[in-house]
PDB file of C-alpha atoms in Angstrom:
ATOM      1  CA  MET A   1      49.072 -10.305  93.076  1.00 53.00           C
ATOM      2  CA  ASN A   2      51.600 -13.083  92.839  1.00 49.00           C
ATOM      3  CA  THR A   3      53.210 -14.435  89.687  1.00 47.00           C
ATOM      4  CA  LYS A   4      50.831 -17.425  89.474  1.00 47.00           C
ATOM      5  CA  SER A   5      47.772 -15.095  89.521  1.00 46.00           C
ATOM      6  CA  LEU A   6      49.224 -12.968  86.697  1.00 44.00           C
ATOM      7  CA  ARG A   7      49.704 -16.011  84.537  1.00 48.00           C
ATOM      8  CA  ARG A   8      46.018 -16.970  84.991  1.00 49.00           C
ATOM      9  CA  ALA A   9      44.751 -13.452  84.223  1.00 48.00           C
ATOM     10  CA  ARG A  10      46.596 -13.088  80.862  1.00 49.00           C
ATOM     11  CA  PRO A  11      44.597 -15.713  78.915  1.00 48.00           C
ATOM     12  CA  ALA A  12      41.312 -14.262  80.168  1.00 47.00           C
ATOM     13  CA  ALA A  13      42.365 -10.765  79.053  1.00 46.00           C
ATOM     14  CA  LEU A  14      43.295 -12.080  75.593  1.00 44.00           C
ATOM     15  CA  VAL A  15      39.867 -13.719  75.190  1.00 43.00           C
ATOM     16  CA  LEU A  16      38.124 -10.477  76.121  1.00 45.00           C
ATOM     17  CA  ALA A  17      40.233  -8.525  73.672  1.00 48.00           C
ATOM     18  CA  VAL A  18      39.397 -10.911  70.799  1.00 46.00           C
ATOM     19  CA  VAL A  19      35.655 -10.760  71.567  1.00 44.00           C
ATOM     20  CA  ALA A  20      35.746  -6.957  71.705  1.00 47.00           C
ATOM     21  CA  ALA A  21      37.571  -6.752  68.371  1.00 47.00           C
ATOM     22  CA  SER A  22      35.042  -9.100  66.745  1.00 46.00           C
ATOM     23  CA  THR A  23      32.151  -7.008  68.041  1.00 46.00           C
ATOM     24  CA  VAL A  24      33.688  -3.828  66.616  1.00 44.00           C
ATOM     25  CA  ALA A  25      34.209  -5.553  63.258  1.00 42.00           C
ATOM     26  CA  LEU A  26      30.604  -6.778  63.136  1.00 43.00           C
ATOM     27  CA  VAL A  27      29.274  -3.332  63.962  1.00 43.00           C
ATOM     28  CA  SER A  28      31.524  -1.837  61.315  1.00 47.00           C
ATOM     29  CA  CYS A  29      30.343  -4.340  58.667  1.00 46.00           C
ATOM     30  CA  SER A  30      26.726  -3.694  59.597  1.00 45.00           C
ATOM     31  CA  ASP A  31      27.242   0.041  59.305  1.00 48.00           C
ATOM     32  CA  ASP A  32      28.984  -0.359  55.964  1.00 49.00           C
ATOM     33  CA  ASN A  33      26.134  -2.509  54.596  1.00 49.00           C
ATOM     34  CA  ASN A  34      23.487  -0.093  55.847  1.00 49.00           C
ATOM     35  CA  SER A  35      25.393   2.800  54.403  1.00 46.00           C
ATOM     36  CA  SER A  36      25.758   1.028  51.031  1.00 47.00           C
ATOM     37  CA  SER A  37      22.072   0.060  50.984  1.00 45.00           C
ATOM     38  CA  SER A  38      21.052   3.563  51.938  1.00 45.00           C
ATOM     39  CA  GLN A  39      23.214   5.038  49.188  1.00 48.00           C
ATOM     40  CA  ALA A  40      21.800   2.611  46.578  1.00 44.00           C
ATOM     41  CA  SER A  41      18.220   3.449  47.433  1.00 48.00           C
ATOM     42  CA  ALA A  42      18.869   7.175  47.603  1.00 50.00           C
ATOM     43  CA  SER A  43      20.816   7.412  44.328  1.00 55.00           C
ATOM     44  CA  ALA A  44      19.206   9.328  41.448  1.00 55.00           C
ATOM     45  CA  PRO A  45      17.363   7.240  38.772  1.00 54.00           C
ATOM     46  CA  ASP A  46      19.032   6.598  35.407  1.00 57.00           C
ATOM     47  CA  THR A  47      17.410   9.071  33.043  1.00 52.00           C
ATOM     48  CA  ALA A  48      19.211   7.847  29.927  1.00 53.00           C
ATOM     49  CA  SER A  49      16.184   5.822  28.846  1.00 52.00           C
ATOM     50  CA  PHE A  50      13.670   8.604  29.443  1.00 49.00           C
ATOM     51  CA  SER A  51      12.169  10.296  26.355  1.00 51.00           C
ATOM     52  CA  GLY A  52      12.344  13.665  28.010  1.00 53.00           C
ATOM     53  CA  MET A  53       8.892  14.487  26.634  1.00 53.00           C
ATOM     54  CA  THR A  54       5.913  15.486  28.692  1.00 57.00           C
ATOM     55  CA  PRO A  55       2.481  13.910  28.007  1.00 59.00           C
ATOM     56  CA  SER A  56       1.366  17.041  26.170  1.00 62.00           C
ATOM     57  CA  ALA A  57       4.481  16.931  24.001  1.00 59.00           C
ATOM     58  CA  LEU A  58       3.841  13.271  23.179  1.00 56.00           C
ATOM     59  CA  LYS A  59       0.255  14.100  22.190  1.00 59.00           C
ATOM     60  CA  SER A  60       1.498  16.921  19.977  1.00 65.00           C
ATOM     61  CA  ALA A  61       4.043  14.625  18.308  1.00 62.00           C
ATOM     62  CA  ALA A  62       1.363  12.007  17.633  1.00 62.00           C
ATOM     63  CA  SER A  63      -0.949  14.612  16.124  1.00 65.00           C
ATOM     64  CA  SER A  64       1.885  15.838  13.917  1.00 67.00           C
ATOM     65  CA  ALA A  65       2.585  12.277  12.701  1.00 66.00           C
ATOM     66  CA  VAL A  66      -1.094  11.735  11.849  1.00 67.00           C
ATOM     67  CA  ALA A  67      -1.279  15.037   9.981  1.00 65.00           C
ATOM     68  CA  SER A  68       1.861  14.156   8.028  1.00 66.00           C
ATOM     69  CA  ALA A  69       0.432  10.753   7.057  1.00 64.00           C
ATOM     70  CA  GLN A  70      -2.845  12.348   5.934  1.00 69.00           C
ATOM     71  CA  ALA A  71      -0.932  14.852   3.836  1.00 62.00           C
ATOM     72  CA  ARG A  72       1.002  12.047   2.125  1.00 66.00           C
ATOM     73  CA  VAL A  73      -2.223  10.149   1.352  1.00 57.00           C
ATOM     74  CA  SER A  74      -3.836  13.309  -0.027  1.00 57.00           C
ATOM     75  CA  ALA A  75      -0.794  14.017  -2.191  1.00 56.00           C
ATOM     76  CA  ALA A  76      -0.807  10.436  -3.519  1.00 52.00           C
ATOM     77  CA  ALA A  77      -4.516  10.659  -4.365  1.00 50.00           C
ATOM     78  CA  SER A  78      -3.983  13.990  -6.110  1.00 55.00           C
ATOM     79  CA  SER A  79      -1.068  12.549  -8.072  1.00 59.00           C
ATOM     80  CA  ALA A  80      -3.135   9.510  -9.127  1.00 54.00           C
ATOM     81  CA  SER A  81      -5.971  11.769 -10.253  1.00 58.00           C
ATOM     82  CA  ALA A  82      -3.581  13.879 -12.303  1.00 59.00           C
ATOM     83  CA  ALA A  83      -2.094  10.738 -13.876  1.00 57.00           C
ATOM     84  CA  ALA A  84      -5.579   9.469 -14.785  1.00 57.00           C
ATOM     85  CA  SER A  85      -6.495  12.820 -16.367  1.00 58.00           C
ATOM     86  CA  SER A  86      -3.229  12.850 -18.297  1.00 62.00           C
ATOM     87  CA  PHE A  87      -3.868   9.342 -19.641  1.00 60.00           C
ATOM     88  CA  GLU A  88      -7.406  10.224 -20.729  1.00 58.00           C
ATOM     89  CA  ALA A  89      -6.122  13.357 -22.434  1.00 61.00           C
ATOM     90  CA  SER A  90      -3.601  11.274 -24.366  1.00 58.00           C
ATOM     91  CA  VAL A  91      -6.512   9.501 -26.103  1.00 58.00           C
ATOM     92  CA  SER A  92      -6.896  11.736 -29.118  1.00 58.00           C
ATOM     93  CA  SER A  93     -10.069  13.377 -30.314  1.00 66.00           C
ATOM     94  CA  GLU A  94      -9.737  11.269 -33.449  1.00 67.00           C
ATOM     95  CA  VAL A  95     -10.173   8.115 -31.357  1.00 70.00           C
ATOM     96  CA  ALA A  96     -13.196   9.697 -29.641  1.00 75.00           C
ATOM     97  CA  ARG A  97     -14.713  10.525 -33.039  1.00 81.00           C
ATOM     98  CA  ALA A  98     -14.107   6.951 -34.241  1.00 82.00           C
ATOM     99  CA  GLY A  99     -15.884   5.714 -31.108  1.00 87.00           C
ATOM    100  CA  LYS A 100     -18.922   7.818 -31.904  1.00 90.00           C
ATOM    101  CA  ASP A 101     -18.995   6.495 -35.459  1.00 92.00           C
ATOM    102  CA  ALA A 102     -18.659   2.939 -34.135  1.00 94.00           C
ATOM    103  CA  GLN A 103     -21.636   3.446 -31.812  1.00 95.00           C
ATOM    104  CA  ASN A 104     -23.759   4.647 -34.729  1.00 95.00           C
ATOM    105  CA  GLU A 105     -22.637   1.700 -36.851  1.00 95.00           C
ATOM    106  CA  LEU A 106     -23.538  -0.864 -34.188  1.00 97.00           C
ATOM    107  CA  LYS A 107     -26.934   0.638 -33.445  1.00 94.00           C
ATOM    108  CA  ASP A 108     -28.783  -1.699 -35.813  1.00 93.00           C
ATOM    109  CA  VAL A 109     -26.475  -4.750 -35.524  1.00 95.00           C
ATOM    110  CA  LYS A 110     -28.184  -7.895 -34.236  1.00 91.00           C
ATOM    111  CA  GLY A 111     -26.261 -10.349 -32.076  1.00 96.00           C
ATOM    112  CA  GLN A 112     -22.493  -9.991 -31.728  1.00 97.00           C
ATOM    113  CA  GLY A 113     -21.811  -8.885 -35.291  1.00 97.00           C
ATOM    114  CA  ASN A 114     -19.725 -10.374 -38.105  1.00 97.00           C
ATOM    115  CA  ALA A 115     -16.204  -9.580 -36.872  1.00 98.00           C
ATOM    116  CA  VAL A 116     -15.861 -10.973 -33.329  1.00 97.00           C
ATOM    117  CA  SER A 117     -13.066 -13.290 -34.503  1.00 97.00           C
ATOM    118  CA  ASP A 118     -11.081 -10.271 -35.763  1.00 98.00           C
ATOM    119  CA  VAL A 119     -10.990  -8.596 -32.329  1.00 98.00           C
ATOM    120  CA  ALA A 120      -9.072  -9.350 -29.093  1.00 98.00           C
ATOM    121  CA  LEU A 121      -8.995  -7.517 -25.748  1.00 98.00           C
ATOM    122  CA  THR A 122      -5.866  -6.994 -23.659  1.00 96.00           C
ATOM    123  CA  GLY A 123      -5.819  -5.290 -20.261  1.00 94.00           C
ATOM    124  CA  LYS A 124      -3.514  -2.306 -19.854  1.00 91.00           C
ATOM    125  CA  PRO A 125      -1.543  -2.076 -16.565  1.00 92.00           C
ATOM    126  CA  ARG A 126      -3.151   0.442 -14.175  1.00 88.00           C
ATOM    127  CA  ALA A 127       0.316   1.807 -13.425  1.00 89.00           C
ATOM    128  CA  GLN A 128       0.293   3.198 -16.972  1.00 87.00           C
ATOM    129  CA  THR A 129      -3.254   4.570 -16.845  1.00 87.00           C
ATOM    130  CA  GLY A 130      -3.297   6.492 -13.570  1.00 85.00           C
ATOM    131  CA  GLY A 131      -5.364   3.721 -11.971  1.00 88.00           C
ATOM    132  CA  LEU A 132      -8.075   3.678 -14.653  1.00 89.00           C
ATOM    133  CA  LEU A 133      -9.372   0.425 -16.119  1.00 94.00           C
ATOM    134  CA  ALA A 134      -8.303   0.506 -19.767  1.00 94.00           C
ATOM    135  CA  VAL A 135      -8.439  -2.169 -22.451  1.00 95.00           C
ATOM    136  CA  VAL A 136      -6.425  -2.349 -25.653  1.00 96.00           C
ATOM    137  CA  VAL A 137      -8.784  -3.456 -28.442  1.00 97.00           C
ATOM    138  CA  SER A 138      -6.699  -5.221 -31.076  1.00 98.00           C
ATOM    139  CA  ILE A 139      -8.514  -5.195 -34.431  1.00 98.00           C
ATOM    140  CA  THR A 140      -7.006  -7.175 -37.304  1.00 98.00           C
ATOM    141  CA  ASN A 141      -8.405  -7.127 -40.829  1.00 98.00           C
ATOM    142  CA  LYS A 142      -8.322 -10.804 -41.707  1.00 97.00           C
ATOM    143  CA  THR A 143     -10.001 -10.306 -45.087  1.00 97.00           C
ATOM    144  CA  ASP A 144      -8.395  -9.634 -48.449  1.00 97.00           C
ATOM    145  CA  LYS A 145     -10.115  -6.259 -48.828  1.00 96.00           C
ATOM    146  CA  LYS A 146      -9.908  -2.918 -47.080  1.00 97.00           C
ATOM    147  CA  ALA A 147     -12.469  -2.727 -44.248  1.00 97.00           C
ATOM    148  CA  SER A 148     -13.652  -0.595 -41.332  1.00 97.00           C
ATOM    149  CA  TYR A 149     -14.597  -1.906 -37.868  1.00 97.00           C
ATOM    150  CA  ALA A 150     -16.914  -0.929 -35.064  1.00 98.00           C
ATOM    151  CA  VAL A 151     -16.453  -2.529 -31.616  1.00 98.00           C
ATOM    152  CA  GLN A 152     -18.509  -2.421 -28.417  1.00 98.00           C
ATOM    153  CA  VAL A 153     -16.822  -3.201 -25.083  1.00 98.00           C
ATOM    154  CA  ASP A 154     -18.981  -3.741 -21.996  1.00 98.00           C
ATOM    155  CA  PHE A 155     -17.661  -3.427 -18.435  1.00 98.00           C
ATOM    156  CA  LEU A 156     -19.349  -5.875 -16.063  1.00 98.00           C
ATOM    157  CA  ASP A 157     -19.517  -6.015 -12.255  1.00 96.00           C
ATOM    158  CA  SER A 158     -19.067  -9.205 -10.203  1.00 95.00           C
ATOM    159  CA  SER A 159     -22.711 -10.203 -10.767  1.00 96.00           C
ATOM    160  CA  GLY A 160     -22.344  -9.963 -14.552  1.00 96.00           C
ATOM    161  CA  LYS A 161     -24.357  -6.758 -14.855  1.00 97.00           C
ATOM    162  CA  VAL A 162     -23.238  -4.255 -17.506  1.00 97.00           C
ATOM    163  CA  VAL A 163     -22.134  -1.126 -15.634  1.00 96.00           C
ATOM    164  CA  GLU A 164     -20.625   0.790 -18.535  1.00 97.00           C
ATOM    165  CA  THR A 165     -20.301   0.514 -22.327  1.00 97.00           C
ATOM    166  CA  ARG A 166     -17.561   1.999 -24.513  1.00 96.00           C
ATOM    167  CA  TYR A 167     -17.195   2.061 -28.301  1.00 97.00           C
ATOM    168  CA  VAL A 168     -14.028   2.074 -30.419  1.00 96.00           C
ATOM    169  CA  GLY A 169     -13.442   1.772 -34.134  1.00 95.00           C
ATOM    170  CA  ALA A 170     -10.915   1.536 -36.932  1.00 95.00           C
ATOM    171  CA  GLU A 171     -11.460   2.837 -40.447  1.00 93.00           C
ATOM    172  CA  ASN A 172     -10.099   1.700 -43.777  1.00 95.00           C
ATOM    173  CA  LEU A 173      -7.788  -1.030 -42.503  1.00 97.00           C
ATOM    174  CA  ALA A 174      -5.812  -2.654 -45.294  1.00 98.00           C
ATOM    175  CA  PRO A 175      -5.853  -6.469 -45.572  1.00 97.00           C
ATOM    176  CA  GLY A 176      -3.756  -7.914 -42.723  1.00 97.00           C
ATOM    177  CA  ALA A 177      -3.403  -4.506 -41.033  1.00 98.00           C
ATOM    178  CA  LYS A 178      -4.003  -4.013 -37.317  1.00 97.00           C
ATOM    179  CA  ALA A 179      -5.382  -1.159 -35.211  1.00 96.00           C
ATOM    180  CA  GLN A 180      -5.259  -0.913 -31.405  1.00 95.00           C
ATOM    181  CA  PRO A 181      -7.662   1.694 -30.018  1.00 94.00           C
ATOM    182  CA  VAL A 182      -8.138   1.874 -26.221  1.00 94.00           C
ATOM    183  CA  ALA A 183     -11.469   1.510 -24.414  1.00 94.00           C
ATOM    184  CA  ILE A 184     -11.355   3.342 -21.068  1.00 92.00           C
ATOM    185  CA  SER A 185     -13.780   2.875 -18.175  1.00 93.00           C
ATOM    186  CA  THR A 186     -14.627   6.067 -16.319  1.00 89.00           C
ATOM    187  CA  LYS A 187     -15.858   4.206 -13.223  1.00 93.00           C
ATOM    188  CA  PRO A 188     -13.929   4.180  -9.882  1.00 91.00           C
ATOM    189  CA  PRO A 189     -11.325   1.416  -9.337  1.00 88.00           C
ATOM    190  CA  GLU A 190     -13.637  -0.265  -6.805  1.00 90.00           C
ATOM    191  CA  PRO A 191     -15.626  -2.383  -7.293  1.00 92.00           C
ATOM    192  CA  VAL A 192     -13.450  -4.085  -9.902  1.00 93.00           C
ATOM    193  CA  LEU A 193     -15.085  -4.383 -13.333  1.00 96.00           C
ATOM    194  CA  THR A 194     -14.427  -6.965 -16.050  1.00 97.00           C
ATOM    195  CA  PRO A 195     -14.237  -5.927 -19.722  1.00 97.00           C
ATOM    196  CA  LYS A 196     -16.095  -8.047 -22.296  1.00 98.00           C
ATOM    197  CA  LEU A 197     -16.252  -7.921 -26.080  1.00 98.00           C
ATOM    198  CA  ALA A 198     -19.974  -7.410 -26.732  1.00 98.00           C
ATOM    199  CA  LYS A 199     -20.092  -6.658 -30.472  1.00 98.00           C
ATOM    200  CA  ALA A 200     -17.731  -6.316 -33.412  1.00 98.00           C
ATOM    201  CA  GLN A 201     -18.920  -5.376 -36.885  1.00 98.00           C
ATOM    202  CA  ARG A 202     -16.945  -5.182 -40.115  1.00 97.00           C
ATOM    203  CA  TYR A 203     -18.328  -2.819 -42.744  1.00 95.00           C
TER     204      TYR A 203
END
């Protein structure tokens, strides 16, 4: 081969070399991408967000939570019942006896009696009564002589029907003196009842 032929062959060889290098690079890139994709799809899942609990364990945990809630409700109900009993017990036997005397005194009274203006009712917060409906009956002797009082308190439902009646009294109140016996309903908190002054007699 002469010198002129060598000069023509060199550029052609360079072109072939460049093409071959490019092909190798493309194949290498393709392999790298496939390898990366393969690794990404084959990698282990992130378990950090898993609860680590089997379905049976979840069911057991739910049952435990329900049982705990039921126990708390039962304890609260028991506590409320104990508070109600304690409040009722705090009403002395003397007040109970006065209530019985008041009932006997009102037995023959017609209408509302002669002392309605001397009596006022005030609701007592249920938080202080263990959930019971209790009414403070304020009796004031507005006369200038010593007097005794008999009071009837009715508890009405939403239709106005008398569901329960309680009696309280105060004996030998001096002029201007005040007594505050408590009338307690023994009915459940629901349905809500409304207390009403039915009769009040001074004697």
